[in-house]
Short mmCIF file of C-alpha atoms in Angstrom, two decimals:
data_model
loop_
_atom_site.label_atom_id
_atom_site.label_comp_id
_atom_site.label_asym_id
_atom_site.label_seq_id
_atom_site.Cartn_x
_atom_site.Cartn_y
_atom_site.Cartn_z
CA MET A 1377 -95.46 -172.76 -64.42
CA SER A 1378 -91.82 -172.39 -63.42
CA TYR A 1379 -89.25 -174.63 -64.56
CA SER A 1380 -86.01 -175.28 -62.67
CA PRO A 1381 -82.31 -174.08 -64.37
CA ALA A 1382 -81.13 -177.92 -65.35
CA GLY A 1383 -85.04 -178.08 -66.91
CA ARG A 1384 -84.26 -174.78 -68.58
CA ARG A 1385 -81.27 -176.25 -69.89
CA GLY A 1386 -82.27 -179.27 -71.32
CA ALA A 1387 -85.30 -177.83 -72.79
CA ALA A 1388 -82.98 -175.67 -74.64
CA LEU A 1389 -80.63 -178.90 -75.55
CA ALA A 1390 -83.68 -180.66 -76.56
CA GLY A 1391 -84.57 -177.19 -78.93
CA VAL A 1392 -81.03 -177.27 -80.48
CA ALA A 1393 -81.44 -180.86 -81.10
CA LEU A 1394 -84.19 -180.60 -83.00
CA VAL A 1395 -83.22 -177.46 -85.23
CA ILE A 1396 -80.01 -179.79 -86.26
CA LEU A 1397 -82.39 -182.68 -86.86
CA ALA A 1398 -84.87 -180.42 -88.79
CA VAL A 1399 -81.78 -179.25 -90.87
CA LEU A 1400 -80.17 -182.55 -91.34
CA TYR A 1401 -83.38 -183.77 -92.33
CA LEU A 1402 -84.37 -180.36 -95.06
CA TRP A 1403 -80.74 -181.63 -96.17
CA LEU A 1404 -81.48 -185.29 -96.61
CA VAL A 1405 -84.47 -184.45 -98.66
CA ASN A 1406 -83.65 -181.33 -100.59
CA VAL A 1407 -84.12 -182.44 -104.70
CA PRO A 1408 -83.08 -179.06 -106.67
CA PRO A 1409 -86.14 -177.56 -108.43
CA TYR A 1410 -84.27 -178.82 -111.72
CA TYR A 1411 -84.03 -182.45 -110.91
CA ALA A 1412 -87.83 -182.31 -109.40
CA ALA A 1413 -88.58 -180.99 -112.77
CA ASN A 1414 -88.28 -184.27 -114.37
CA LEU A 1415 -91.78 -185.41 -112.32
CA ARG A 1416 -91.03 -189.29 -113.02
CA THR A 1417 -93.45 -190.74 -110.86
CA LEU A 1418 -95.81 -192.19 -113.80
CA HIS A 1419 -98.51 -190.28 -114.16
CA ASP A 1420 -98.67 -188.76 -110.46
CA GLU A 1421 -96.70 -185.62 -110.94
CA VAL A 1422 -97.45 -184.65 -113.70
CA GLN A 1423 -101.20 -184.31 -113.16
CA TYR A 1424 -100.46 -182.58 -109.33
CA ALA A 1425 -97.67 -180.06 -110.92
CA ILE A 1426 -99.04 -178.93 -114.14
CA PRO A 1427 -102.79 -178.32 -113.81
CA ALA A 1428 -101.49 -176.28 -110.68
CA ILE A 1429 -99.46 -174.15 -112.57
CA ASN A 1430 -102.31 -173.52 -115.40
CA LEU A 1431 -104.61 -173.02 -112.34
CA LEU A 1432 -102.54 -170.27 -111.11
CA ALA A 1433 -101.75 -168.62 -114.71
CA LYS A 1434 -104.77 -169.34 -116.45
CA GLY A 1435 -106.90 -169.86 -113.66
CA ARG A 1436 -108.30 -173.59 -114.67
CA LEU A 1437 -107.27 -176.67 -113.33
CA VAL A 1438 -106.17 -178.21 -116.41
CA MET A 1439 -103.53 -180.71 -118.04
CA VAL A 1440 -103.15 -179.42 -121.72
CA MET A 1441 -102.36 -182.35 -124.66
CA ASN A 1442 -102.33 -181.42 -128.33
CA GLY A 1443 -104.19 -178.21 -127.30
CA VAL A 1444 -107.05 -179.77 -125.54
CA GLU A 1445 -107.33 -179.54 -121.99
CA TYR A 1446 -108.20 -182.53 -119.63
CA PRO A 1447 -108.99 -182.31 -115.86
CA PRO A 1448 -106.38 -184.11 -113.58
CA VAL A 1449 -106.66 -187.40 -111.99
CA SER A 1450 -106.52 -186.76 -108.15
CA PRO A 1451 -109.14 -184.60 -106.32
CA PHE A 1452 -107.77 -180.67 -106.59
CA GLY A 1453 -106.27 -180.06 -102.64
CA PHE A 1454 -102.66 -180.46 -103.04
CA HIS A 1455 -103.18 -178.53 -106.49
CA ILE A 1456 -104.48 -175.96 -104.04
CA ILE A 1457 -100.99 -176.49 -101.73
CA LEU A 1458 -98.87 -175.96 -104.37
CA MET A 1459 -100.50 -172.77 -106.08
CA PRO A 1460 -98.70 -170.48 -103.24
CA PHE A 1461 -95.67 -172.09 -103.83
CA TYR A 1462 -95.73 -171.64 -107.63
CA ARG A 1463 -96.57 -168.25 -106.82
CA ILE A 1464 -93.57 -167.42 -104.71
CA PHE A 1465 -91.04 -169.62 -106.05
CA GLY A 1466 -92.14 -169.00 -109.89
CA THR A 1467 -93.80 -171.75 -112.01
CA MET A 1468 -90.60 -173.70 -112.87
CA VAL A 1469 -92.55 -176.83 -112.59
CA GLY A 1470 -90.14 -178.41 -110.26
CA ASN A 1471 -90.75 -175.62 -107.25
CA GLY A 1472 -93.26 -177.73 -106.53
CA ILE A 1473 -91.40 -179.83 -104.73
CA ARG A 1474 -91.08 -177.01 -102.14
CA ALA A 1475 -94.20 -177.99 -101.29
CA VAL A 1476 -93.57 -181.38 -100.61
CA GLN A 1477 -90.32 -180.28 -98.66
CA ALA A 1478 -92.60 -177.71 -96.04
CA SER A 1479 -95.13 -180.34 -95.40
CA SER A 1480 -92.57 -183.06 -94.69
CA LEU A 1481 -90.93 -180.61 -91.94
CA LEU A 1482 -94.38 -179.65 -90.95
CA ALA A 1483 -94.80 -183.55 -90.39
CA LEU A 1484 -91.92 -183.71 -88.62
CA LEU A 1485 -92.29 -180.94 -86.16
CA LEU A 1486 -96.07 -182.37 -85.58
CA THR A 1487 -94.43 -185.93 -84.72
CA PHE A 1488 -92.39 -183.82 -82.02
CA SER A 1489 -95.29 -181.94 -80.91
CA ILE A 1490 -97.72 -185.14 -80.23
CA ALA A 1491 -94.86 -187.03 -78.86
CA PHE A 1492 -93.72 -183.85 -76.63
CA LEU A 1493 -97.01 -183.57 -75.40
CA SER A 1494 -97.48 -187.41 -74.52
CA VAL A 1495 -94.01 -189.04 -73.61
CA GLY A 1496 -91.80 -185.85 -72.88
CA ARG A 1497 -89.04 -184.19 -74.87
CA LYS A 1498 -86.23 -187.10 -74.93
CA ARG A 1499 -88.81 -190.00 -76.27
CA ALA A 1500 -90.14 -187.01 -78.44
CA LEU A 1501 -86.46 -186.35 -80.38
CA LEU A 1502 -86.43 -190.00 -80.65
CA ALA A 1503 -90.26 -190.32 -82.09
CA THR A 1504 -88.59 -187.71 -84.64
CA VAL A 1505 -85.66 -188.87 -85.63
CA LEU A 1506 -87.61 -192.44 -85.87
CA LEU A 1507 -89.67 -190.93 -88.77
CA ALA A 1508 -87.00 -188.72 -90.11
CA ALA A 1509 -85.03 -191.81 -90.68
CA ASN A 1510 -87.58 -193.37 -92.47
CA PRO A 1511 -86.26 -194.19 -95.94
CA ILE A 1512 -89.71 -194.25 -98.01
CA PHE A 1513 -90.65 -191.02 -96.36
CA ILE A 1514 -87.73 -189.06 -97.22
CA TYR A 1515 -88.08 -190.87 -101.01
CA GLN A 1516 -92.10 -189.76 -100.75
CA SER A 1517 -90.40 -186.33 -99.64
CA GLY A 1518 -88.71 -186.00 -102.96
CA LYS A 1519 -91.56 -186.57 -105.08
CA ILE A 1520 -93.94 -183.73 -106.11
CA MET A 1521 -97.40 -186.17 -104.23
CA ALA A 1522 -99.77 -185.79 -102.10
CA THR A 1523 -98.56 -188.35 -99.87
CA THR A 1524 -96.79 -186.41 -97.69
CA PRO A 1525 -98.88 -183.51 -96.95
CA ARG A 1526 -101.45 -186.08 -96.00
CA LEU A 1527 -99.07 -187.43 -93.44
CA ALA A 1528 -99.22 -183.91 -92.43
CA PHE A 1529 -102.49 -183.36 -92.00
CA PHE A 1530 -103.05 -186.63 -90.41
CA LEU A 1531 -100.61 -185.80 -87.63
CA ALA A 1532 -102.67 -182.57 -87.08
CA ALA A 1533 -105.06 -184.45 -86.70
CA LEU A 1534 -103.72 -186.75 -84.29
CA LEU A 1535 -102.44 -183.11 -82.58
CA LEU A 1536 -105.84 -181.54 -82.35
CA LEU A 1537 -106.82 -184.92 -80.65
CA LEU A 1538 -104.88 -184.90 -77.89
CA LEU A 1539 -105.19 -181.51 -77.54
CA ALA A 1540 -109.08 -182.30 -76.83
CA TRP A 1541 -108.17 -185.02 -74.80
CA ARG A 1542 -106.60 -182.30 -72.73
CA SER A 1543 -108.67 -179.42 -73.22
CA LYS A 1544 -111.28 -178.76 -69.98
CA ARG A 1545 -113.42 -175.93 -71.72
CA ARG A 1546 -115.93 -177.06 -73.53
CA GLY A 1547 -115.20 -174.30 -76.00
CA VAL A 1548 -112.60 -175.33 -77.16
CA LEU A 1549 -113.45 -178.87 -77.34
CA LEU A 1550 -116.08 -177.70 -79.86
CA PHE A 1551 -113.62 -175.67 -82.01
CA LEU A 1552 -111.01 -178.69 -81.85
CA SER A 1553 -113.71 -180.95 -83.49
CA ALA A 1554 -114.72 -178.23 -85.98
CA LEU A 1555 -110.62 -178.00 -86.97
CA LEU A 1556 -110.37 -181.91 -87.11
CA GLY A 1557 -113.99 -182.12 -89.24
CA PHE A 1558 -111.91 -179.44 -91.52
CA LEU A 1559 -108.49 -181.43 -91.71
CA SER A 1560 -110.26 -184.86 -92.01
CA GLY A 1561 -112.24 -182.86 -95.39
CA PHE A 1562 -109.18 -181.38 -96.70
CA MET A 1563 -107.41 -184.70 -96.18
CA LEU A 1564 -110.16 -186.01 -98.77
CA LEU A 1565 -109.41 -183.36 -101.47
CA LEU A 1566 -105.71 -184.62 -101.06
CA HIS A 1567 -106.50 -188.62 -101.50
CA LEU A 1568 -109.93 -189.87 -101.57
CA SER A 1569 -107.72 -192.80 -100.20
CA SER A 1570 -108.25 -190.94 -96.80
CA ILE A 1571 -111.68 -191.95 -96.82
CA VAL A 1572 -110.17 -194.80 -94.43
CA LEU A 1573 -108.79 -192.39 -92.11
CA ILE A 1574 -112.43 -190.51 -91.28
CA PRO A 1575 -113.85 -193.31 -89.40
CA ILE A 1576 -110.60 -193.65 -87.37
CA ILE A 1577 -110.59 -189.80 -86.36
CA LEU A 1578 -114.17 -190.08 -85.67
CA ILE A 1579 -114.18 -193.25 -83.49
CA LEU A 1580 -111.05 -191.43 -81.56
CA LEU A 1581 -113.17 -188.43 -81.57
CA ILE A 1582 -115.96 -190.00 -80.23
CA TYR A 1583 -113.61 -192.09 -77.18
CA VAL A 1584 -112.20 -188.51 -76.03
CA LEU A 1585 -115.63 -186.97 -75.88
CA VAL A 1586 -117.02 -189.96 -73.63
CA LYS A 1587 -114.16 -190.54 -71.17
CA LYS A 1588 -114.51 -186.52 -70.60
CA LYS A 1589 -117.95 -186.69 -70.74
CA THR A 1590 -118.96 -183.67 -72.00
CA GLY A 1591 -121.62 -184.23 -74.29
CA ILE A 1592 -121.05 -186.54 -78.15
CA ILE A 1593 -123.88 -185.40 -79.73
CA ILE A 1594 -122.75 -181.11 -80.73
CA PRO A 1595 -119.26 -182.02 -81.40
CA VAL A 1596 -119.55 -184.95 -83.64
CA SER A 1597 -122.75 -183.10 -85.92
CA ILE A 1598 -120.00 -180.35 -85.64
CA TYR A 1599 -117.25 -182.53 -86.78
CA ILE A 1600 -119.40 -184.55 -89.45
CA LEU A 1601 -120.57 -180.94 -91.04
CA LEU A 1602 -117.51 -179.56 -91.60
CA VAL A 1603 -116.07 -182.96 -93.36
CA SER A 1604 -119.13 -182.56 -95.63
CA ALA A 1605 -118.92 -178.77 -96.28
CA THR A 1606 -114.69 -179.03 -97.27
CA PHE A 1607 -115.71 -182.52 -99.39
CA LEU A 1608 -118.78 -180.55 -101.33
CA PRO A 1609 -116.99 -178.29 -103.00
CA LEU A 1610 -114.97 -181.82 -104.50
CA LEU A 1611 -118.62 -183.62 -105.75
CA LEU A 1612 -119.40 -180.42 -107.69
CA TYR A 1613 -116.07 -180.06 -109.39
CA GLN A 1614 -116.54 -184.15 -110.24
CA SER A 1615 -119.92 -182.87 -111.75
CA SER A 1616 -118.43 -179.85 -114.12
CA ALA A 1617 -115.41 -181.83 -114.70
CA TYR A 1618 -116.11 -185.76 -115.16
CA GLY A 1619 -119.45 -185.58 -116.10
CA SER A 1620 -121.19 -186.36 -112.67
CA TRP A 1621 -120.47 -185.67 -108.88
CA SER A 1622 -120.31 -189.41 -108.24
CA THR A 1623 -117.36 -190.14 -110.98
CA THR A 1624 -114.21 -189.59 -109.79
CA GLY A 1625 -110.91 -189.08 -111.80
CA TYR A 1626 -109.21 -192.57 -110.84
CA GLN A 1627 -112.45 -194.04 -112.33
CA THR A 1628 -111.93 -191.87 -115.58
CA TRP A 1629 -108.67 -192.23 -116.16
CA ILE A 1630 -107.22 -194.93 -114.79
CA TRP A 1631 -109.74 -197.79 -113.15
CA SER A 1632 -111.00 -199.42 -116.11
CA ARG A 1633 -107.31 -199.82 -117.34
CA PRO A 1634 -106.06 -203.01 -117.11
CA PHE A 1635 -103.45 -204.30 -114.55
CA GLY A 1636 -100.19 -203.63 -116.10
CA GLU A 1637 -96.85 -202.23 -115.06
CA ASP A 1638 -98.26 -198.77 -115.53
CA THR A 1639 -100.45 -199.78 -112.30
CA LEU A 1640 -97.53 -200.24 -109.83
CA PRO A 1641 -97.67 -197.45 -107.97
CA VAL A 1642 -99.82 -199.91 -105.73
CA PHE A 1643 -96.60 -199.80 -104.08
CA SER A 1644 -96.55 -195.98 -102.43
CA LEU A 1645 -97.00 -195.28 -99.11
CA SER A 1646 -100.26 -193.60 -97.49
CA PRO A 1647 -100.45 -191.42 -94.36
CA THR A 1648 -102.00 -194.77 -92.81
CA ARG A 1649 -98.83 -196.43 -92.94
CA TYR A 1650 -97.07 -193.36 -91.75
CA GLY A 1651 -99.70 -192.87 -88.81
CA VAL A 1652 -99.40 -196.65 -87.73
CA ALA A 1653 -95.21 -196.13 -88.02
CA PHE A 1654 -95.58 -193.23 -86.15
CA LEU A 1655 -97.81 -194.53 -83.26
CA ASP A 1656 -95.77 -197.94 -83.45
CA GLY A 1657 -92.59 -196.30 -82.91
CA LEU A 1658 -94.41 -193.88 -80.45
CA SER A 1659 -96.27 -196.60 -78.34
CA LYS A 1660 -92.51 -198.48 -78.00
CA THR A 1661 -90.58 -195.21 -76.07
CA GLY A 1662 -92.50 -195.68 -73.00
CA MET A 1663 -95.92 -193.66 -73.26
CA ASP A 1664 -97.67 -192.02 -70.59
CA PRO A 1665 -100.50 -194.90 -69.83
CA ARG A 1666 -103.35 -192.66 -70.73
CA ILE A 1667 -101.75 -191.65 -73.97
CA SER A 1668 -100.90 -195.45 -74.20
CA ARG A 1669 -104.40 -196.58 -74.35
CA LEU A 1670 -105.83 -193.83 -76.75
CA THR A 1671 -103.11 -194.49 -79.31
CA GLY A 1672 -103.16 -198.74 -77.96
CA ARG A 1673 -106.62 -198.60 -78.52
CA LEU A 1674 -105.81 -197.02 -82.48
CA LEU A 1675 -103.15 -199.58 -83.28
CA ASP A 1676 -105.68 -202.40 -82.15
CA LEU A 1677 -108.54 -201.10 -84.51
CA ILE A 1678 -105.83 -200.96 -87.30
CA GLY A 1679 -104.45 -204.23 -85.96
CA LEU A 1680 -101.51 -204.47 -87.77
CA GLY A 1681 -98.57 -202.20 -86.26
CA LYS A 1682 -96.27 -204.78 -86.12
CA LEU A 1683 -96.35 -206.10 -89.51
CA TYR A 1684 -94.67 -202.46 -90.21
CA ASN A 1685 -91.27 -203.53 -88.17
CA VAL A 1686 -91.48 -206.46 -90.03
CA SER A 1687 -91.43 -204.77 -93.36
CA VAL A 1688 -88.76 -202.83 -92.27
CA PHE A 1689 -86.76 -205.27 -91.01
CA ILE A 1690 -86.91 -207.38 -94.57
CA ALA A 1691 -86.42 -204.36 -96.33
CA ARG A 1692 -83.02 -203.81 -94.68
CA LEU A 1693 -82.08 -207.45 -95.12
CA SER A 1694 -82.04 -206.74 -99.35
CA VAL A 1695 -82.52 -203.60 -101.40
CA ARG A 1696 -84.15 -206.39 -103.54
CA LEU A 1697 -86.75 -207.22 -101.31
CA TYR A 1698 -88.19 -203.54 -101.62
CA ARG A 1699 -90.99 -204.94 -103.53
CA VAL A 1700 -91.96 -207.75 -100.70
CA ARG A 1701 -91.82 -204.96 -98.49
CA GLY A 1702 -94.12 -202.71 -100.83
CA CYS A 1703 -96.62 -206.12 -100.89
CA ILE A 1704 -96.41 -206.12 -96.81
CA LEU A 1705 -97.22 -202.45 -96.86
CA PHE A 1706 -99.92 -202.67 -99.28
CA MET A 1707 -102.20 -204.90 -96.85
CA PHE A 1708 -102.35 -202.00 -94.70
CA PRO A 1709 -106.06 -200.24 -94.47
CA GLY A 1710 -106.21 -198.13 -97.44
CA GLY A 1711 -102.83 -198.81 -98.11
CA GLY A 1712 -102.76 -198.76 -101.90
CA ARG A 1713 -105.22 -197.15 -104.86
CA MET B 1264 -81.86 -200.91 -73.89
CA ALA B 1265 -85.15 -201.05 -76.28
CA LEU B 1266 -84.69 -196.89 -76.23
CA CYS B 1267 -80.84 -197.53 -77.60
CA ILE B 1268 -81.80 -200.15 -79.77
CA LEU B 1269 -84.35 -198.08 -81.56
CA LEU B 1270 -81.93 -194.98 -81.53
CA VAL B 1271 -78.65 -197.10 -83.44
CA PHE B 1272 -81.23 -198.70 -85.23
CA SER B 1273 -83.09 -195.49 -86.84
CA LEU B 1274 -79.47 -193.15 -86.68
CA SER B 1275 -77.81 -196.08 -88.75
CA GLY B 1276 -80.69 -195.91 -91.56
CA MET B 1277 -80.12 -191.93 -91.54
CA PHE B 1278 -76.31 -192.80 -91.79
CA ALA B 1279 -76.85 -194.69 -94.81
CA LEU B 1280 -78.98 -192.41 -96.44
CA VAL B 1281 -76.38 -189.50 -95.76
CA ARG B 1282 -74.08 -191.94 -97.37
CA LYS B 1283 -76.48 -192.68 -100.61
CA LYS B 1284 -76.99 -189.03 -100.82
CA PHE B 1285 -72.91 -188.23 -101.07
CA VAL B 1286 -72.55 -191.51 -103.42
CA SER B 1287 -75.01 -191.44 -105.88
CA GLY B 1288 -76.36 -187.68 -106.28
CA HIS B 1289 -79.70 -187.07 -108.18
CA PRO B 1290 -80.64 -188.97 -111.26
CA PHE B 1291 -80.30 -186.68 -114.55
CA PRO B 1292 -83.38 -185.46 -115.19
CA CYS B 1293 -83.80 -186.86 -118.82
CA ARG B 1294 -87.17 -186.16 -118.99
CA TYR B 1295 -86.92 -182.32 -118.75
CA GLU B 1296 -83.79 -182.44 -120.52
CA MET B 1297 -85.29 -184.56 -123.49
CA VAL B 1298 -88.44 -181.90 -123.85
CA HIS B 1299 -85.74 -178.79 -123.76
CA ALA B 1300 -83.81 -180.77 -126.44
CA TYR B 1301 -87.32 -180.55 -128.49
CA GLN B 1302 -87.91 -177.09 -127.86
CA GLY B 1303 -84.35 -176.09 -129.68
CA ILE B 1304 -85.59 -178.24 -132.52
CA ILE B 1305 -88.53 -177.40 -133.55
CA ASP B 1306 -89.38 -174.57 -135.50
CA GLY B 1307 -93.33 -174.32 -136.69
CA ASN B 1308 -95.17 -177.33 -137.40
CA ALA B 1309 -94.09 -180.82 -136.26
CA VAL B 1310 -94.91 -184.27 -134.88
CA ILE B 1311 -93.35 -185.70 -132.19
CA ILE B 1312 -93.79 -189.41 -131.27
CA SER B 1313 -92.68 -190.03 -127.94
CA GLY B 1314 -93.02 -192.30 -124.57
CA ILE B 1315 -93.32 -188.95 -122.38
CA ASP B 1316 -96.75 -187.96 -121.80
CA GLY B 1317 -98.50 -185.33 -123.56
CA ALA B 1318 -99.52 -183.32 -120.24
CA TYR B 1319 -95.83 -182.84 -119.59
CA MET B 1320 -94.72 -182.19 -123.46
CA GLY B 1321 -97.58 -180.14 -123.86
CA HIS B 1322 -96.83 -178.17 -121.12
CA PHE B 1323 -93.11 -177.25 -122.31
CA LEU B 1324 -94.13 -176.96 -126.04
CA ALA B 1325 -97.34 -175.30 -125.51
CA ASP B 1326 -95.63 -171.41 -125.88
CA GLY B 1327 -95.24 -170.49 -129.76
CA LYS B 1328 -95.22 -174.27 -131.03
CA ASP B 1329 -97.36 -175.50 -133.10
CA ALA B 1330 -95.98 -179.76 -132.37
CA ILE B 1331 -98.44 -182.31 -132.30
CA TRP B 1332 -97.61 -185.25 -129.97
CA TYR B 1333 -98.47 -188.59 -131.02
CA PRO B 1334 -97.64 -191.84 -127.95
CA VAL B 1335 -95.23 -194.38 -129.68
CA SER B 1336 -97.32 -196.50 -127.27
CA ALA B 1337 -101.06 -197.12 -125.96
CA ARG B 1338 -99.22 -197.67 -122.74
CA VAL B 1339 -97.82 -194.53 -122.57
CA ASN B 1340 -98.77 -192.85 -119.61
CA LEU B 1341 -102.40 -190.20 -119.57
CA ALA B 1342 -102.44 -191.65 -123.32
CA ARG B 1343 -105.74 -192.76 -122.30
CA GLN B 1344 -108.60 -192.31 -120.34
CA GLY B 1345 -109.75 -195.81 -118.75
CA LYS B 1346 -109.70 -197.89 -121.99
CA LYS B 1347 -110.63 -195.08 -124.26
CA LEU B 1348 -107.45 -193.69 -126.61
CA LEU B 1349 -107.12 -190.25 -126.56
CA PHE B 1350 -105.08 -189.77 -129.39
CA PRO B 1351 -103.24 -192.20 -132.39
CA VAL B 1352 -100.57 -194.25 -131.18
CA ALA B 1353 -97.67 -193.73 -134.10
CA SER B 1354 -97.15 -197.68 -134.08
CA GLU B 1355 -99.90 -198.63 -134.88
CA ASN B 1356 -100.93 -196.04 -137.26
CA ILE B 1357 -98.07 -196.22 -139.81
CA PRO B 1358 -99.85 -194.63 -142.77
CA LEU B 1359 -100.75 -191.66 -140.60
CA ILE B 1360 -97.16 -190.66 -139.70
CA ARG B 1361 -96.41 -191.21 -143.58
CA GLU B 1362 -99.19 -188.84 -144.43
CA TYR B 1363 -97.20 -186.29 -142.33
CA LEU B 1364 -94.22 -187.46 -144.04
CA ASP B 1365 -95.76 -186.63 -147.81
CA ARG B 1366 -96.60 -183.59 -146.21
CA LYS B 1367 -92.90 -182.24 -145.26
CA VAL B 1368 -93.97 -182.25 -141.38
CA PRO B 1369 -90.71 -182.86 -139.99
CA VAL B 1370 -91.74 -186.31 -137.46
CA TYR B 1371 -89.03 -186.56 -134.42
CA ILE B 1372 -88.86 -189.31 -132.17
CA ASP B 1373 -86.86 -189.91 -129.11
CA ASP B 1374 -85.97 -193.44 -127.33
CA LEU B 1375 -86.17 -192.17 -123.69
CA ARG B 1376 -88.77 -194.92 -122.82
CA GLU B 1377 -87.53 -197.44 -125.79
CA PHE B 1378 -86.85 -200.14 -123.18
CA SER B 1379 -90.26 -200.16 -121.47
CA TYR B 1380 -92.22 -199.97 -125.07
CA ALA B 1381 -89.60 -201.72 -127.28
CA GLU B 1382 -92.18 -203.94 -129.35
CA ASP B 1383 -93.86 -200.18 -130.86
CA PHE B 1384 -90.38 -199.01 -130.93
CA ASN B 1385 -89.48 -201.96 -133.47
CA LYS B 1386 -92.46 -201.69 -135.49
CA LEU B 1387 -91.65 -198.04 -136.31
CA ARG B 1388 -88.10 -198.84 -136.52
CA GLU B 1389 -89.11 -201.42 -139.63
CA ALA B 1390 -91.31 -198.53 -140.88
CA PHE B 1391 -88.82 -195.78 -140.97
CA LEU B 1392 -85.10 -194.76 -141.26
CA PHE B 1393 -83.95 -192.70 -137.68
CA GLU B 1394 -81.68 -189.99 -138.45
CA HIS B 1395 -80.04 -188.81 -135.47
CA VAL B 1396 -80.42 -185.42 -134.64
CA ARG B 1397 -79.32 -184.76 -131.04
CA SER B 1398 -78.27 -186.47 -127.64
CA VAL B 1399 -79.88 -186.24 -124.35
CA ASN B 1400 -77.70 -187.73 -121.91
CA SER B 1401 -77.24 -191.48 -123.47
CA TYR B 1402 -80.60 -190.81 -124.97
CA SER B 1403 -81.01 -189.80 -128.54
CA ILE B 1404 -83.72 -187.56 -130.62
CA TYR B 1405 -84.26 -188.91 -134.32
CA ARG B 1406 -85.99 -187.37 -137.07
CA LEU B 1407 -88.35 -189.89 -139.22
CA SER B 1408 -87.84 -189.99 -143.04
CA GLU B 1409 -89.91 -192.86 -145.46
CA ARG B 1410 -87.44 -196.08 -146.04
CA GLU B 1411 -87.83 -195.66 -149.98
CA VAL B 1412 -87.08 -192.52 -150.11
CA ALA B 1413 -83.67 -192.79 -148.53
CA ALA B 1414 -82.80 -196.06 -150.90
CA GLN B 1415 -83.60 -193.99 -154.03
#
């Protein structure tokens, strides 16, 4: 493939703009570990950071209270992501923020990649700016929580779907289906509400396979097999930690608790909403008709893309209306616990 | 035109965030400083009554400290699994706290979440005297003592 000098200069400018944006974004989301060590977000940050440190130091995924060991609330996916960061930066609790910052940067780069593949570099930059300027995305990137890594995984799955759409070889398609299965399974390990994303990804995969006329059964079987294989360790873990393979940490710790002020984190965001926000933003940038159809169908499937913009508008009117925005966002599928 | 509006919209959001970053900065890590203050105070056997969850407190007080944590309220995070209370709630177990004081075990309490658990704090304030030990930003750590003993 050959590029004209003007094209090369444009690509270089886009690269420089992306680097500047990434640096500006990292500065915006940078929370020093000393401040991140506060772990303020109710039980969430505590039950991610402390079991991850204990897993690294003692080999046990537990929180210790008065000498008694308790399993964490969430599945162990995010703890696994946190471990290498604690290994590299040290076991001070606040260092877990580095994992979140890295995954939010990854989400940004994945957004650029997806948009670059589908609508070109200028609009890709715009899509990246849209995500980078999302105040709630920045808010979530300053918390030791699994929300941002889940977004990165979801965007990675979307990128794989686009690559599958573009690939011409059956072997590559099978490999991408397997990778997609692993990513989807790991999203479940990050948070069980990711289960709403699995059928969406599966439908999109089937859609790609139907359009490419490469056969559905084998790639879909590989996808389902990989999702199950990645998810199986969680069932075994639940069996040992909570007494039954079907009992989750949420059931054990939270669900039987009466609704009160401590259960307000329903207003937190999920990758589904980010995905909708991203796709909604992307669809406005004037897409390649082929990709537009694909994302359009996803938006139709979710059916609430426009609501996101309404909520952003409401929240911009006044900070006091943030809860109203939270209520609106809560209506998204999978948008709460 | 639509792209320009979108770009202005997103850049305005980003500038607002930059401004916020310069103006307000990061909030003071009260919880983190509070548990460090406890680390400095506690020497051996002690009881801590707090609105800070036990997992966070336990993580910092695990090494070389023989401190027991009691939640100030049943609504403290991780104080219960579902409806089952994992630890006695201090405000509902005044005799238990008295027992510790009788055994000369120092009992400390912090007012970090007093606003959230005001009723529970009031029960403890009615039952015990709060003696100021250390300040952490605008919050304090107190040592509990019996009202009757203090009156004598």
